[in-house]
PDB file of C-alpha atoms in Angstrom:
ATOM      1  CA  VAL A   1       9.534 -10.945  36.557  1.00  0.00           C
ATOM      2  CA  GLY A   2       9.054 -10.543  40.419  1.00  0.00           C
ATOM      3  CA  TYR A   3      11.210  -7.269  40.470  1.00  0.00           C
ATOM      4  CA  ASP A   4       9.527  -5.743  37.408  1.00  0.00           C
ATOM      5  CA  TYR A   5       6.243  -6.497  39.261  1.00  0.00           C
ATOM      6  CA  ASP A   6       7.559  -4.986  42.338  1.00  0.00           C
ATOM      7  CA  ILE A   7       8.900  -1.668  40.495  1.00  0.00           C
ATOM      8  CA  LEU A   8       5.730  -1.209  38.529  1.00  0.00           C
ATOM      9  CA  LYS A   9       3.559  -1.377  41.761  1.00  0.00           C
ATOM     10  CA  LEU A  10       6.001   1.122  43.503  1.00  0.00           C
ATOM     11  CA  ILE A  11       5.132   3.334  40.821  1.00  0.00           C
ATOM     12  CA  VAL A  12       1.441   2.634  41.025  1.00  0.00           C
ATOM     13  CA  GLN A  13       1.665   3.525  44.749  1.00  0.00           C
ATOM     14  CA  ALA A  14       3.224   7.012  43.905  1.00  0.00           C
ATOM     15  CA  TYR A  15       0.649   7.624  41.546  1.00  0.00           C
ATOM     16  CA  GLU A  16      -2.332   6.832  43.779  1.00  0.00           C
ATOM     17  CA  SER A  17      -0.957   9.347  46.417  1.00  0.00           C
ATOM     18  CA  PHE A  18      -2.525  12.019  44.177  1.00  0.00           C
ATOM     19  CA  PRO A  19      -6.457  12.559  44.747  1.00  0.00           C
ATOM     20  CA  GLY A  20      -8.801  12.998  42.195  1.00  0.00           C
ATOM     21  CA  PRO A  21      -8.802  12.535  38.402  1.00  0.00           C
ATOM     22  CA  THR A  22      -5.972  14.875  37.559  1.00  0.00           C
ATOM     23  CA  LYS A  23      -2.844  13.206  36.094  1.00  0.00           C
ATOM     24  CA  PRO A  24       0.407  13.823  37.991  1.00  0.00           C
ATOM     25  CA  THR A  25       3.517  15.281  36.139  1.00  0.00           C
ATOM     26  CA  PRO A  26       6.597  12.922  36.029  1.00  0.00           C
ATOM     27  CA  THR A  27       8.256  15.484  38.552  1.00  0.00           C
ATOM     28  CA  GLU A  28       5.157  15.193  40.684  1.00  0.00           C
ATOM     29  CA  VAL A  29       5.442  11.497  40.366  1.00  0.00           C
ATOM     30  CA  ALA A  30       9.433  11.670  41.270  1.00  0.00           C
ATOM     31  CA  GLU A  31       8.649  13.440  44.396  1.00  0.00           C
ATOM     32  CA  ALA A  32       5.960  11.066  45.569  1.00  0.00           C
ATOM     33  CA  LEU A  33       8.488   8.371  45.164  1.00  0.00           C
ATOM     34  CA  SER A  34      11.119  10.128  47.080  1.00  0.00           C
ATOM     35  CA  LYS A  35       8.691  10.432  50.190  1.00  0.00           C
ATOM     36  CA  ILE A  36       8.392   6.392  50.131  1.00  0.00           C
ATOM     37  CA  LYS A  37      10.695   5.308  52.910  1.00  0.00           C
ATOM     38  CA  LYS A  38      10.038   1.615  52.554  1.00  0.00           C
ATOM     39  CA  TYR A  39       8.163  -0.786  50.218  1.00  0.00           C
ATOM     40  CA  GLN A  40       7.368  -4.267  50.549  1.00  0.00           C
ATOM     41  CA  GLY A  41       6.972  -6.014  47.412  1.00  0.00           C
ATOM     42  CA  ILE A  42       6.649  -9.750  46.485  1.00  0.00           C
ATOM     43  CA  CYS A  43      10.321 -10.000  46.117  1.00  0.00           C
ATOM     44  CA  GLY A  44      11.340  -8.521  49.485  1.00  0.00           C
ATOM     45  CA  GLU A  45      11.502  -5.025  51.100  1.00  0.00           C
ATOM     46  CA  TYR A  46      12.954  -2.362  49.100  1.00  0.00           C
ATOM     47  CA  VAL A  47      14.460   1.030  50.680  1.00  0.00           C
ATOM     48  CA  PRO A  48      15.970   3.998  48.820  1.00  0.00           C
ATOM     49  CA  ASN A  49      19.505   4.754  49.026  1.00  0.00           C
ATOM     50  CA  ALA A  50      21.232   7.838  49.415  1.00  0.00           C
ATOM     51  CA  GLU A  51      20.586   8.738  45.712  1.00  0.00           C
ATOM     52  CA  GLY A  52      17.053   7.962  45.956  1.00  0.00           C
ATOM     53  CA  TYR A  53      17.192   4.462  44.020  1.00  0.00           C
ATOM     54  CA  PHE A  54      15.291   1.772  45.645  1.00  0.00           C
ATOM     55  CA  GLU A  55      17.538  -1.279  46.719  1.00  0.00           C
ATOM     56  CA  GLY A  56      16.470  -4.745  47.860  1.00  0.00           C
ATOM     57  CA  LYS A  57      18.096  -7.757  49.197  1.00  0.00           C
ATOM     58  CA  SER A  58      18.139 -10.886  47.226  1.00  0.00           C
ATOM     59  CA  THR A  59      18.376 -14.403  49.107  1.00  0.00           C
ATOM     60  CA  VAL A  60      19.217 -17.580  47.063  1.00  0.00           C
ATOM     61  CA  LYS A  61      17.577 -20.586  48.262  1.00  0.00           C
ATOM     62  CA  MET A  62      17.499 -24.200  47.140  1.00  0.00           C
ATOM     63  CA  ILE A  63      15.463 -27.260  47.835  1.00  0.00           C
ATOM     64  CA  LYS A  64      17.213 -29.984  49.618  1.00  0.00           C
ATOM     65  CA  ASP A  65      15.501 -32.947  51.288  1.00  0.00           C
ATOM     66  CA  GLY A  66      12.297 -31.590  50.294  1.00  0.00           C
ATOM     67  CA  LYS A  67      13.131 -28.238  52.223  1.00  0.00           C
ATOM     68  CA  SER A  68      13.937 -24.927  51.412  1.00  0.00           C
ATOM     69  CA  ILE A  69      17.197 -23.792  52.486  1.00  0.00           C
ATOM     70  CA  VAL A  70      19.154 -20.581  52.070  1.00  0.00           C
ATOM     71  CA  VAL A  71      22.656 -20.547  50.360  1.00  0.00           C
ATOM     72  CA  GLY A  72      23.322 -17.149  49.813  1.00  0.00           C
ATOM     73  CA  GLU A  73      22.182 -13.513  50.458  1.00  0.00           C
TER      74      GLU A  73
END
């Protein structure tokens, strides 16, 4: 669910880069997305790869003895 939220917010950020009431075309939104070099979402930081797809790191944690510990990245 968090990743879906982050992707939606990323697209909203691209839409909000257009001033005024006019609706941008899909091509214009794609161009705006290509200008975003880093995005901080609720699930972490996303950066575009060479093909323009946004990638993020995943961290797996568990609770042990009441503390959150990293078990994988």
